[in-house]
PDB file of C-alpha atoms in Angstrom:
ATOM      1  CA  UNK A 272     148.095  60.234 129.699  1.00 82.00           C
ATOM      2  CA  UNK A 273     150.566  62.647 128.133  1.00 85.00           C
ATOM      3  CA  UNK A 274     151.590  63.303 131.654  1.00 88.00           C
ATOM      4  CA  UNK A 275     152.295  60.209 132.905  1.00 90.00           C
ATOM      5  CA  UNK A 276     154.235  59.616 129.271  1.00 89.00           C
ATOM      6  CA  UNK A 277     156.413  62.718 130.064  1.00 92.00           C
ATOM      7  CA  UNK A 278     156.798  61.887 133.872  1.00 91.00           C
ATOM      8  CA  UNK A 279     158.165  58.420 131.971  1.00 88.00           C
ATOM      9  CA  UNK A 280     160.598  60.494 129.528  1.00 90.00           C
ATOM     10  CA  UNK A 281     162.301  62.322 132.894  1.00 92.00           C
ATOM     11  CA  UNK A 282     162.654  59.019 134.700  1.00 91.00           C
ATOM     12  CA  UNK A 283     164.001  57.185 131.303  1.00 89.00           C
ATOM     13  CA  UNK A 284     166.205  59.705 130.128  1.00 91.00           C
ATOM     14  CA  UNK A 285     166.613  62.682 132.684  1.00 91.00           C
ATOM     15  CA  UNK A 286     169.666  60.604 134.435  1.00 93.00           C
ATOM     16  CA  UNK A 287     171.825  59.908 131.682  1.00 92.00           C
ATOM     17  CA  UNK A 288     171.913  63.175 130.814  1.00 93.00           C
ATOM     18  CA  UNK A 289     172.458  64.363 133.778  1.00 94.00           C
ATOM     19  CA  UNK A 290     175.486  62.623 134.009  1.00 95.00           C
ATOM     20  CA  UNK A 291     176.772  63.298 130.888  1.00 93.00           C
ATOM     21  CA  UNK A 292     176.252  67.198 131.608  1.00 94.00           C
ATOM     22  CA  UNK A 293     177.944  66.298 134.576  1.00 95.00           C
ATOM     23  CA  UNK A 294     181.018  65.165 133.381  1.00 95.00           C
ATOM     24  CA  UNK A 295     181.032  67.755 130.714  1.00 95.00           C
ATOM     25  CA  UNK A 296     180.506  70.625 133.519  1.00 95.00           C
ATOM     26  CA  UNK A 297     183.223  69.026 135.651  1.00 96.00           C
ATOM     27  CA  UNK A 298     185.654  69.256 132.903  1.00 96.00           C
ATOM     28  CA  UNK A 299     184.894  72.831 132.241  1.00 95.00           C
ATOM     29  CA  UNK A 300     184.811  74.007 135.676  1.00 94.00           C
ATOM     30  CA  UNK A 301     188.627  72.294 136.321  1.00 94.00           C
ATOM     31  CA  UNK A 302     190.066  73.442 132.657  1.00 93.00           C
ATOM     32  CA  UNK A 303     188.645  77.043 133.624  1.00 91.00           C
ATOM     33  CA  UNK A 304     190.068  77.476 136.554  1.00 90.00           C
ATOM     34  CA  UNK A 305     193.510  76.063 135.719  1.00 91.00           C
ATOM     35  CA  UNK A 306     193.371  78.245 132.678  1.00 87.00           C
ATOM     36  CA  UNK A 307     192.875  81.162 135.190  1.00 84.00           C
ATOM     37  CA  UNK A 308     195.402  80.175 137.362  1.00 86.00           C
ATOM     38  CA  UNK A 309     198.268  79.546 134.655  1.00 84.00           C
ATOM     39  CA  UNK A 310     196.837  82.103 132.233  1.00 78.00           C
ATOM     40  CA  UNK A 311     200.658  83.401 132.299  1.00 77.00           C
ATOM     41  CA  UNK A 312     201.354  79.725 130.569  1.00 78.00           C
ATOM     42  CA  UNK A 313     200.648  80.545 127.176  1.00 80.00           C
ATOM     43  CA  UNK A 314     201.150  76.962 125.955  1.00 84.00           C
ATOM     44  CA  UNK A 315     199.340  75.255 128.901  1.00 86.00           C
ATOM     45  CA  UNK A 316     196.513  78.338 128.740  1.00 85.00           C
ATOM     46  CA  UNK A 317     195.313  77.499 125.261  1.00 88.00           C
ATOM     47  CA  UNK A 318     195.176  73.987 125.436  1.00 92.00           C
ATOM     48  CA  UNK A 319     193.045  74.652 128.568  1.00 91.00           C
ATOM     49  CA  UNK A 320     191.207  77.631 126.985  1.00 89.00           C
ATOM     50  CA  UNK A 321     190.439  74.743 124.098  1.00 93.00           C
ATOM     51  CA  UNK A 322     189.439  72.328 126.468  1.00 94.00           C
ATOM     52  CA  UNK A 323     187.510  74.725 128.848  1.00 93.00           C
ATOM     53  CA  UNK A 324     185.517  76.011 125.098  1.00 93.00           C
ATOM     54  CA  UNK A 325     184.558  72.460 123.971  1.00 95.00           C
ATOM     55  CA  UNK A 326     183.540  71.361 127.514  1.00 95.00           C
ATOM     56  CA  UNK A 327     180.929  74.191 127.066  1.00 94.00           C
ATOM     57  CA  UNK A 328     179.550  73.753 123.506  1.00 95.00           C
ATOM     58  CA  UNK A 329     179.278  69.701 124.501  1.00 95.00           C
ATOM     59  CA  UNK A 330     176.832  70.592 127.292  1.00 94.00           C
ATOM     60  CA  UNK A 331     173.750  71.465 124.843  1.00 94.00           C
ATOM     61  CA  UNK A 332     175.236  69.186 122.054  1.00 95.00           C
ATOM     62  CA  UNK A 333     175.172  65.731 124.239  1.00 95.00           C
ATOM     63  CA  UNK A 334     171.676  66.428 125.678  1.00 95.00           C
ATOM     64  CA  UNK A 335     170.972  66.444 121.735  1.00 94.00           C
ATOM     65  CA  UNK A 336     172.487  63.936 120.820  1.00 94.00           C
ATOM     66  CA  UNK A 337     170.742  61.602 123.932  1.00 95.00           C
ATOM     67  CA  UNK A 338     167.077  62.919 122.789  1.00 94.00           C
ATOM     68  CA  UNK A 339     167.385  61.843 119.531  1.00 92.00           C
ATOM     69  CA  UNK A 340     169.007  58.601 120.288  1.00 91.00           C
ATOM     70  CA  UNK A 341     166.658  57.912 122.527  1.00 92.00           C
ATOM     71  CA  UNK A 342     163.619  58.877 119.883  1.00 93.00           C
ATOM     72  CA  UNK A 343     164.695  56.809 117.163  1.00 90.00           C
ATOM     73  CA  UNK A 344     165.388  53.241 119.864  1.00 89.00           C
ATOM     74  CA  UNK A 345     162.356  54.036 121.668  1.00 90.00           C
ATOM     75  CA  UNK A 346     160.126  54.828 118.546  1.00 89.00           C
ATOM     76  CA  UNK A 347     161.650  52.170 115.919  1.00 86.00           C
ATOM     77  CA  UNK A 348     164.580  50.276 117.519  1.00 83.00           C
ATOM     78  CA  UNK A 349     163.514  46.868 119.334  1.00 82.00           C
ATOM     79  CA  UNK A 350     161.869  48.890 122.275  1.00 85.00           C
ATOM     80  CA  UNK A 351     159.661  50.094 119.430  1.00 83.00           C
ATOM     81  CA  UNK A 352     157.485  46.790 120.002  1.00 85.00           C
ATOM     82  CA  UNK A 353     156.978  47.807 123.165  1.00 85.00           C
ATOM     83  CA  UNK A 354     155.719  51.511 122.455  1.00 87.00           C
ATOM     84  CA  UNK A 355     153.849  50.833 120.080  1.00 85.00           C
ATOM     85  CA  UNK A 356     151.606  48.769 122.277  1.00 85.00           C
ATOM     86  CA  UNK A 357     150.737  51.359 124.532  1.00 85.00           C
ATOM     87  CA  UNK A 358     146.991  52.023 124.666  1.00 87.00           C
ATOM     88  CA  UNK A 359     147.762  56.022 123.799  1.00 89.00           C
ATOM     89  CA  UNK A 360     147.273  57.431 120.417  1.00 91.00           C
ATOM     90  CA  UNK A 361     150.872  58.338 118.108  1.00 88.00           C
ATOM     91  CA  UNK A 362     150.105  62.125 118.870  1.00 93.00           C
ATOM     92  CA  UNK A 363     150.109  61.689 122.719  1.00 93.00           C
ATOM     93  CA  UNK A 364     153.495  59.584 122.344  1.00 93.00           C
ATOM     94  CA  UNK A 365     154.837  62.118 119.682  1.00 94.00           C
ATOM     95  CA  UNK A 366     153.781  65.338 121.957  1.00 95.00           C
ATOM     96  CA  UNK A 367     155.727  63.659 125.396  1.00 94.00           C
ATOM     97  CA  UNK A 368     159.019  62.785 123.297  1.00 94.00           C
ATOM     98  CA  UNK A 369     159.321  66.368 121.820  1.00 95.00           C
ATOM     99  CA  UNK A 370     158.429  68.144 125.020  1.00 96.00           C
ATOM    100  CA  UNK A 371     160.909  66.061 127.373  1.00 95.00           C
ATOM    101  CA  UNK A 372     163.598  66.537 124.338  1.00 95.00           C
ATOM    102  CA  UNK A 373     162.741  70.292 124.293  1.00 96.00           C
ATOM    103  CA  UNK A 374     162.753  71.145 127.852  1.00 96.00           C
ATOM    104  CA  UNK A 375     165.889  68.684 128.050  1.00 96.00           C
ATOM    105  CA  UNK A 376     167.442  70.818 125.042  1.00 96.00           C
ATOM    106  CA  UNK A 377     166.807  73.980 126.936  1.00 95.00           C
ATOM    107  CA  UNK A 378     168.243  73.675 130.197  1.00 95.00           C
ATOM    108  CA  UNK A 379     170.901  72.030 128.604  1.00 95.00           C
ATOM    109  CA  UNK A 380     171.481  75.213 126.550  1.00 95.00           C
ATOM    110  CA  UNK A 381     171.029  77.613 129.075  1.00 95.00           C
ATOM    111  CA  UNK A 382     173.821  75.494 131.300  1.00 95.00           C
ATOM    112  CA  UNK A 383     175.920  76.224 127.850  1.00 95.00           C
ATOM    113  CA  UNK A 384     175.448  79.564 127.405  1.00 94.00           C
ATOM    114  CA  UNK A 385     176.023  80.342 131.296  1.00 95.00           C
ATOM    115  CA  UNK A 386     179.812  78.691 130.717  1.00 95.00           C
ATOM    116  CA  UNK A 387     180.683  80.588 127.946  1.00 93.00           C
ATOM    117  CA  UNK A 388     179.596  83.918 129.651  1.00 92.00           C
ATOM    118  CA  UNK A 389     182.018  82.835 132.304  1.00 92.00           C
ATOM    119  CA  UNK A 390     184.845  81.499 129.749  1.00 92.00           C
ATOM    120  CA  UNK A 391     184.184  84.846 128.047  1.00 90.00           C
ATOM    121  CA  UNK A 392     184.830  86.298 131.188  1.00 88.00           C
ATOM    122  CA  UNK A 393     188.307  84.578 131.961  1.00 87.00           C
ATOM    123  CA  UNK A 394     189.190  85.204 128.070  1.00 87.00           C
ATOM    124  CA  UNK A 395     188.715  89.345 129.169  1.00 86.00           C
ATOM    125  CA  UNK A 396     190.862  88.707 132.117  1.00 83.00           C
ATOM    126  CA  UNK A 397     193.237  87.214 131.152  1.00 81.00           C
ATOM    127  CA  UNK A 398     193.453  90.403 127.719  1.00 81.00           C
ATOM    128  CA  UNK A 399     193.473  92.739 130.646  1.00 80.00           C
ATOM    129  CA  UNK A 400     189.828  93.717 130.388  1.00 81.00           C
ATOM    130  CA  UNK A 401     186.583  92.889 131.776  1.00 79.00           C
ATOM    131  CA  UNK A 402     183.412  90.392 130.863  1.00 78.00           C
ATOM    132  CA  UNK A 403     181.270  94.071 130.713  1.00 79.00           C
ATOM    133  CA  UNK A 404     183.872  95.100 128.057  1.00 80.00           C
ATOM    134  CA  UNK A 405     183.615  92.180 126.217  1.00 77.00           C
ATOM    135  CA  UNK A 406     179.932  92.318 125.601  1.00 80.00           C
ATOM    136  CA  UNK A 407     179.633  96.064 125.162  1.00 82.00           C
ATOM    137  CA  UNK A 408     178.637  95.618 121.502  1.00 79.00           C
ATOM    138  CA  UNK A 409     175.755  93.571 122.431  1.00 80.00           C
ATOM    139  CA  UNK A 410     175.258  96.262 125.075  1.00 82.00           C
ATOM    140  CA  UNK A 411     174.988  98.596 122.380  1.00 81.00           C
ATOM    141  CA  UNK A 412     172.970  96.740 119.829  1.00 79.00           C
ATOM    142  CA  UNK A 413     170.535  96.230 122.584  1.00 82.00           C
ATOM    143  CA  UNK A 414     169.900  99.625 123.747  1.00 82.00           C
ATOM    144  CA  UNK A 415     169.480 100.572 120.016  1.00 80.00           C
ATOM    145  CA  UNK A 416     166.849  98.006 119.307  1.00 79.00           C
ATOM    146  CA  UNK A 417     163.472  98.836 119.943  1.00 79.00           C
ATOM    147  CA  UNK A 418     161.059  96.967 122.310  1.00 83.00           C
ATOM    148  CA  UNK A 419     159.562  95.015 119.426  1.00 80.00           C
ATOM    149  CA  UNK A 420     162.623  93.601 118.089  1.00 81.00           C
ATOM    150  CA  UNK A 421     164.074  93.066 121.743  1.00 85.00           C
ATOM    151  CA  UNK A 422     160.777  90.551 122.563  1.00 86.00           C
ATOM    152  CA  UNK A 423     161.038  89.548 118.819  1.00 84.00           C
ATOM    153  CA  UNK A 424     164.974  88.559 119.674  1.00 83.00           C
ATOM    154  CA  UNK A 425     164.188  86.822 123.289  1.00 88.00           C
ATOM    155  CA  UNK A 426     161.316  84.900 121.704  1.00 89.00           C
ATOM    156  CA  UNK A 427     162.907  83.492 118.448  1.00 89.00           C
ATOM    157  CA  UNK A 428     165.713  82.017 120.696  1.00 90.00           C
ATOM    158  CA  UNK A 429     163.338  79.065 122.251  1.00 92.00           C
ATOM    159  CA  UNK A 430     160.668  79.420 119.326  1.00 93.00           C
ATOM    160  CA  UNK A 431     163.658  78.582 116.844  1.00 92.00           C
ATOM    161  CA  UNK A 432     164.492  75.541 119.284  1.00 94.00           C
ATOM    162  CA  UNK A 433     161.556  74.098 118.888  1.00 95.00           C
ATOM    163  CA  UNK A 434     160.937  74.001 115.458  1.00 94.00           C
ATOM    164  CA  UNK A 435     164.327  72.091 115.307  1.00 93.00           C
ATOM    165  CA  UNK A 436     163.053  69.670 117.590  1.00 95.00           C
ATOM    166  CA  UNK A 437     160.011  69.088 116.264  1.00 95.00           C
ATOM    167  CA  UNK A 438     161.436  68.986 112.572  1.00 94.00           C
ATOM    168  CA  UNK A 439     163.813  66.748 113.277  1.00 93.00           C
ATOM    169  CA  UNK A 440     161.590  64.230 115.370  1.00 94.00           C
ATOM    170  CA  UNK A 441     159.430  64.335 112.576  1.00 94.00           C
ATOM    171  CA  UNK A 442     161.923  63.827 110.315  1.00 91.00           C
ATOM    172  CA  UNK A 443     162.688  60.370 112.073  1.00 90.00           C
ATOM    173  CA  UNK A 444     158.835  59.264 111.958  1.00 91.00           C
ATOM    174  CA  UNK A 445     157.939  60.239 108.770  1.00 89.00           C
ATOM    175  CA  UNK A 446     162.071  57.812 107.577  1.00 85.00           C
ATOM    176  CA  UNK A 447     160.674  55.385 109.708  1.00 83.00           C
ATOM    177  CA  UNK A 448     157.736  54.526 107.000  1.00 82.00           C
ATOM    178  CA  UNK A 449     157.829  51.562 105.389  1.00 78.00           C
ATOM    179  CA  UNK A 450     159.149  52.412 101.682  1.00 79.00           C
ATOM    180  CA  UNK A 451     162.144  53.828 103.743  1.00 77.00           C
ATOM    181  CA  UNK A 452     162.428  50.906 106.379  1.00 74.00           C
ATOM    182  CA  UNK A 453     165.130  48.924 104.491  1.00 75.00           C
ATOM    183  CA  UNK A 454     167.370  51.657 105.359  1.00 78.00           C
ATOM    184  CA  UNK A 455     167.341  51.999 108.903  1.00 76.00           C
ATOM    185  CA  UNK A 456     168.743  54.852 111.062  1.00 75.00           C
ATOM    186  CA  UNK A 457     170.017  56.048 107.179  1.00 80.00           C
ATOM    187  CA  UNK A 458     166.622  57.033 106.164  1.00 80.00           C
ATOM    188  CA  UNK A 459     166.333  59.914 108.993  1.00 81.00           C
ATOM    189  CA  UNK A 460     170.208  60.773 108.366  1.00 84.00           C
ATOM    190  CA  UNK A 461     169.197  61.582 104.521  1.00 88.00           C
ATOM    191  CA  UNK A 462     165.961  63.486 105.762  1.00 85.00           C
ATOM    192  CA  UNK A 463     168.142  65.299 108.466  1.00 87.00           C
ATOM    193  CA  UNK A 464     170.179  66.384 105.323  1.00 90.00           C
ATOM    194  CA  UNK A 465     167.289  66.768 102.751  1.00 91.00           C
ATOM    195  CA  UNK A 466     165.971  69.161 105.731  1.00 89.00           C
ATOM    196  CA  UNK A 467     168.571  71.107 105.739  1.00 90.00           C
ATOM    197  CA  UNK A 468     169.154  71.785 102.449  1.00 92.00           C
ATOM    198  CA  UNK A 469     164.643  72.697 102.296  1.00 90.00           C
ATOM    199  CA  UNK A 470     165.488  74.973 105.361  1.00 89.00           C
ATOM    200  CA  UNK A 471     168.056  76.985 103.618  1.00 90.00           C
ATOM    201  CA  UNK A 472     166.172  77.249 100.761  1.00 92.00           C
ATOM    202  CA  UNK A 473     163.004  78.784 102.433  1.00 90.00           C
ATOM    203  CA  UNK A 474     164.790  80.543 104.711  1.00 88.00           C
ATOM    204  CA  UNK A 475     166.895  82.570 102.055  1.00 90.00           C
ATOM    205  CA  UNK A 476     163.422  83.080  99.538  1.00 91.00           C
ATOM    206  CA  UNK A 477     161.110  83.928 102.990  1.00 90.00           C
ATOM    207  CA  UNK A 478     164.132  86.555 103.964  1.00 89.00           C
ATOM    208  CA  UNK A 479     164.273  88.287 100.521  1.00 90.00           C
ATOM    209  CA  UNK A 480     160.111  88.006  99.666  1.00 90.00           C
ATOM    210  CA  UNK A 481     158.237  87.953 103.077  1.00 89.00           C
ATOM    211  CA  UNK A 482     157.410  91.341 104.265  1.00 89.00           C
ATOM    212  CA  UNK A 483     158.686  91.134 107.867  1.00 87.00           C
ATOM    213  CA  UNK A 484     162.575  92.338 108.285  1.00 87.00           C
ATOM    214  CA  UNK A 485     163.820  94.366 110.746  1.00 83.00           C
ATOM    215  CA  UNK A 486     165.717  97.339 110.239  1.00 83.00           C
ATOM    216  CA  UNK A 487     169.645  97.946 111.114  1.00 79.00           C
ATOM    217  CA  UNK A 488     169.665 101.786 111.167  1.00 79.00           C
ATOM    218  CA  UNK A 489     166.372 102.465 113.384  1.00 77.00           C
ATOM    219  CA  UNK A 490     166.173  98.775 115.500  1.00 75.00           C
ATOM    220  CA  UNK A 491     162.413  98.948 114.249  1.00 80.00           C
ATOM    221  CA  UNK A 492     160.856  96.031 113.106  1.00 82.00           C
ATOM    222  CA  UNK A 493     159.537  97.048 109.433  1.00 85.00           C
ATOM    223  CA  UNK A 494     156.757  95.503 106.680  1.00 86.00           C
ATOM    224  CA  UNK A 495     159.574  96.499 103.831  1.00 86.00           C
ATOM    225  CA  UNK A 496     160.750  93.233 101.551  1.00 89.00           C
ATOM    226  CA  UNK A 497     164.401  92.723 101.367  1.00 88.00           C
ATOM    227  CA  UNK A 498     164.160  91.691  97.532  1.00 87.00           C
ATOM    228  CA  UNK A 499     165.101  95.141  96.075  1.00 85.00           C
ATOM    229  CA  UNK A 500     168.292  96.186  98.844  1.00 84.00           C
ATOM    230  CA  UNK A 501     169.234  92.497  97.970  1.00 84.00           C
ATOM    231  CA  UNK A 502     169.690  93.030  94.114  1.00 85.00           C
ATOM    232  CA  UNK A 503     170.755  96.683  95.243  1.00 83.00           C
ATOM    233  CA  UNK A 504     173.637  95.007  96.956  1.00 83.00           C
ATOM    234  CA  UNK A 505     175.224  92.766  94.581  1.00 80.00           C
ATOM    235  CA  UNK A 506     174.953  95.548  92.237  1.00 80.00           C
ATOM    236  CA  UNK A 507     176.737  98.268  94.008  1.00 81.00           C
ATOM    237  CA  UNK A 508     178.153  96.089  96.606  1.00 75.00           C
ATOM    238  CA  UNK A 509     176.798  97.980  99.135  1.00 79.00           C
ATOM    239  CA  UNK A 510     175.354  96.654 102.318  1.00 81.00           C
ATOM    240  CA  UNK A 511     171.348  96.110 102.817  1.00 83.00           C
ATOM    241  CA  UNK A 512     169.975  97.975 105.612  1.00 83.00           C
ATOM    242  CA  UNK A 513     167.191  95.556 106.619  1.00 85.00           C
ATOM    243  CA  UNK A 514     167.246  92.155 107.103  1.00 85.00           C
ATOM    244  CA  UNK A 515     164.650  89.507 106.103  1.00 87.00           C
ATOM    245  CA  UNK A 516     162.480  87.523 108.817  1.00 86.00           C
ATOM    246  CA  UNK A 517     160.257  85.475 107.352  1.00 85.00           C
ATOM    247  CA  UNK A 518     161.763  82.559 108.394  1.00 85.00           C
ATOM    248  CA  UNK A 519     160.693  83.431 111.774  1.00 86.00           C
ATOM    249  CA  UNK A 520     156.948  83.034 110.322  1.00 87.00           C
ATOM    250  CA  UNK A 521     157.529  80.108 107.775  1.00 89.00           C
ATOM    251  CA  UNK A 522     159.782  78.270 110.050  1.00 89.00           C
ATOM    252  CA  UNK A 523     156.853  77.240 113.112  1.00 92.00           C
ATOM    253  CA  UNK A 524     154.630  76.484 110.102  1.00 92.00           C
ATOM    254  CA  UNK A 525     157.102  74.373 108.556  1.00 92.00           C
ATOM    255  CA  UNK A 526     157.417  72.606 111.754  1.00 94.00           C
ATOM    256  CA  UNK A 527     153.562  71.946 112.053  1.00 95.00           C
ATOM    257  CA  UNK A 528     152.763  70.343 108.841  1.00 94.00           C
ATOM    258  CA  UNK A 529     155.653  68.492 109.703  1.00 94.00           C
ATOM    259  CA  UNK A 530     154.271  67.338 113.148  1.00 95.00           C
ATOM    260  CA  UNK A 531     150.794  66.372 110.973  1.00 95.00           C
ATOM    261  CA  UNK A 532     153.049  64.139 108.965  1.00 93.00           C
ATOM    262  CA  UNK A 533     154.811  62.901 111.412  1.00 93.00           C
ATOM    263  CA  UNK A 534     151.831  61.602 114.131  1.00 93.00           C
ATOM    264  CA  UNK A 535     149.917  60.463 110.654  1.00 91.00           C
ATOM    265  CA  UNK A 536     153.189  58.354 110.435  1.00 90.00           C
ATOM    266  CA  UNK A 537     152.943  57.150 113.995  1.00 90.00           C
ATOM    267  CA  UNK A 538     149.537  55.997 113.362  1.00 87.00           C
ATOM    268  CA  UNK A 539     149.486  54.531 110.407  1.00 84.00           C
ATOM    269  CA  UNK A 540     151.800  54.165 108.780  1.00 75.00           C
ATOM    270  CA  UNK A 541     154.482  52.673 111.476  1.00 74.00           C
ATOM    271  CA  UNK A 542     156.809  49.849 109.961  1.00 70.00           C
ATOM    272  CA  UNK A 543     159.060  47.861 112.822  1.00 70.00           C
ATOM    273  CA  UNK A 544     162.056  45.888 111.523  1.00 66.00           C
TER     274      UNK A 544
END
C-alpha cells in the first residue's frame, strides 16, 4: 500500500513541480547566458547576475514550498475528507507524503546546486579566473579532511534534509489536533517557528556538551566536548579549534519522536474543519 500511495504522490504532485522547476530553470539558463554574453555591461550584467542567482536558489525553494502545500490541503484542507477515508493506517499515509516530499526536495536541490556551480563558474569568468579557482578552498579543506569526516560531510547533507522534512511534516500533524484546529494553517506556522527556536536551542547545548566534534587543525573527527574551548574563547577571544556535532546525533532523534507524535496524531487524534 505505501507504494501505490507514493506512485499516487508522483502522479499528484510530480507535474506541478516540474513545471515550476521548469520555468525557474528556463529563466536561469537565458539570464546566464545573457549575463555571459554582456558581462562587459556592468549595469545589464548584475541585474542578470541577480536574476540568474535567484532563478537558482528558487529551484529547491518552490519544490518546498509545493510539498508542504500540498501536505497540509491533502492532510487537513477539504481533500482531507477524502484521505482520511482511505483504508491505510496514518503511518502508511505519513511515510508516502515525507518520502515523495524528500525525494522531490532532493532532486530539486541537486538541480540547485548544479546552477550555482555553473553561475559560480560565469562569476570566475567573467573576474578573469576559472570555476577550479573559485572552489580551491573547498579543494583544500577537502584534501585536509580525513575519510571520516569526508563520509561524515557527504552524509549529513541528505541526513540533515530529512530531518527537516520530517520535522516539519510533523509539525503540521501534530497543529492539526484539535485544541489547535481553530487556528488553521496558523497553528503549523507557530510550530514551524516554535521549531526553530527548539532547534537552535539543542543544536547550540548538543554542540558545546555532546562529545562528537570534529577537529579544524587535524580534519579528524574527535570524542573531545567543545564546552571548555567555548568558555576559552569568549575569554581570550581566541578561536576554538573543534567544532561541536551533536546535532548531527540529536537532530535524527529529534525527528523520530517527532514522527511518533505525528502518525499518533494522524490516528487519533485527527480534527477536520
Amino acid at each position: 500500500m505505501l507504494r501505490t500511495l507514493f506512485t499516487e504522490e508522483i502522479r499528484a504532485q510530480a507535474p506541478r513541480s516540474a513545471a515550476a522547476v521548469g520555468v525557474a530553470l528556463v529563466v536561469f539558463i537565458v539570464s546566464l547566458g545573457l549575463w555571459r554574453l554582456l558581462e562587459s555591461v556592468t549595469v545589464i550584467a548584475f541585474l542578470l547576475q541577480l536574476i540568474s542567482m535567484l532563478a537558482a536558489v528558487a529551484v529547491p525553494t518552490i519544490v518546498g514550498a509545493l510539498v508542504v502545500t500540498e501536505y497540509w490541503q491533502s492532510m487537513y484542507g477539504p481533500r482531507g475528507y477524502l484521505t482520511m477515508t482511505l483504508p491505510v493506517r496514518g503511518r502508511t499515509i505519513f511515510a508516502a507524503k515525507t518520502l515523495y516530499s524528500y525525494l522531490a526536495v532532493l532532486i530539486a536541490g541537486l538541480l540547485g546546486a548544479a546552477c550555482l556551480l555553473a553561475w559560480f563558474g560565469v562569476l570566475a569568468h567573467s573576474n578573469g579566473s576559472s570555476l577550479g579557482d573559485a572552489l580551491e578552498p573547498l579543494k583544500a579543506m577537502w584534501l585536509t579532511a580525513s575519510t571520516a569526516a569526508r563520509v561524515l560531510w557527504i552524509v549529513s547533507i541528505p541526513l540533515s534534509l530529512a530531518v527537516t522534512i520530517l520535522q516539519v511534516a510533523a509539525v503540521m500533524s501534530i497543529g492539526a489536533q484539535e485544541p489547535w484546529n481553530h487556528l488553521g494553517f496558523g497553528a503549523p506556522l507557530i510550530g514551524v517557528v516554535i521549531l526553530y527556536a527548539v532547534n537552535q536551542l539543542i543544536g547550540l547545548v548538543t554542540a558545546l556538551f555532546v562529545p562528537f566534534s570534529l577537529d579544524l587543525t587535524t580534519g579528524e573527527l574527535t570524542s573531545r566536548i567543545m564546552w571548555s574551548q567555548f568558555l576559552d574563547s569568549i575569554n581570550t577571544g581566541n578561536d576554538p579549534s573543534i567544532i561541536g556535532m551533536g546535532m548531527l546525533i540529536i537532530g535524527p532523534i529529534l525527528a523520530a519522536a517527532m514522527s511518533w507524535w505525528a502518525v499518533r496524531s494522524i490516528e487519533h487524534h485527527t480534527s477536520l474543519r
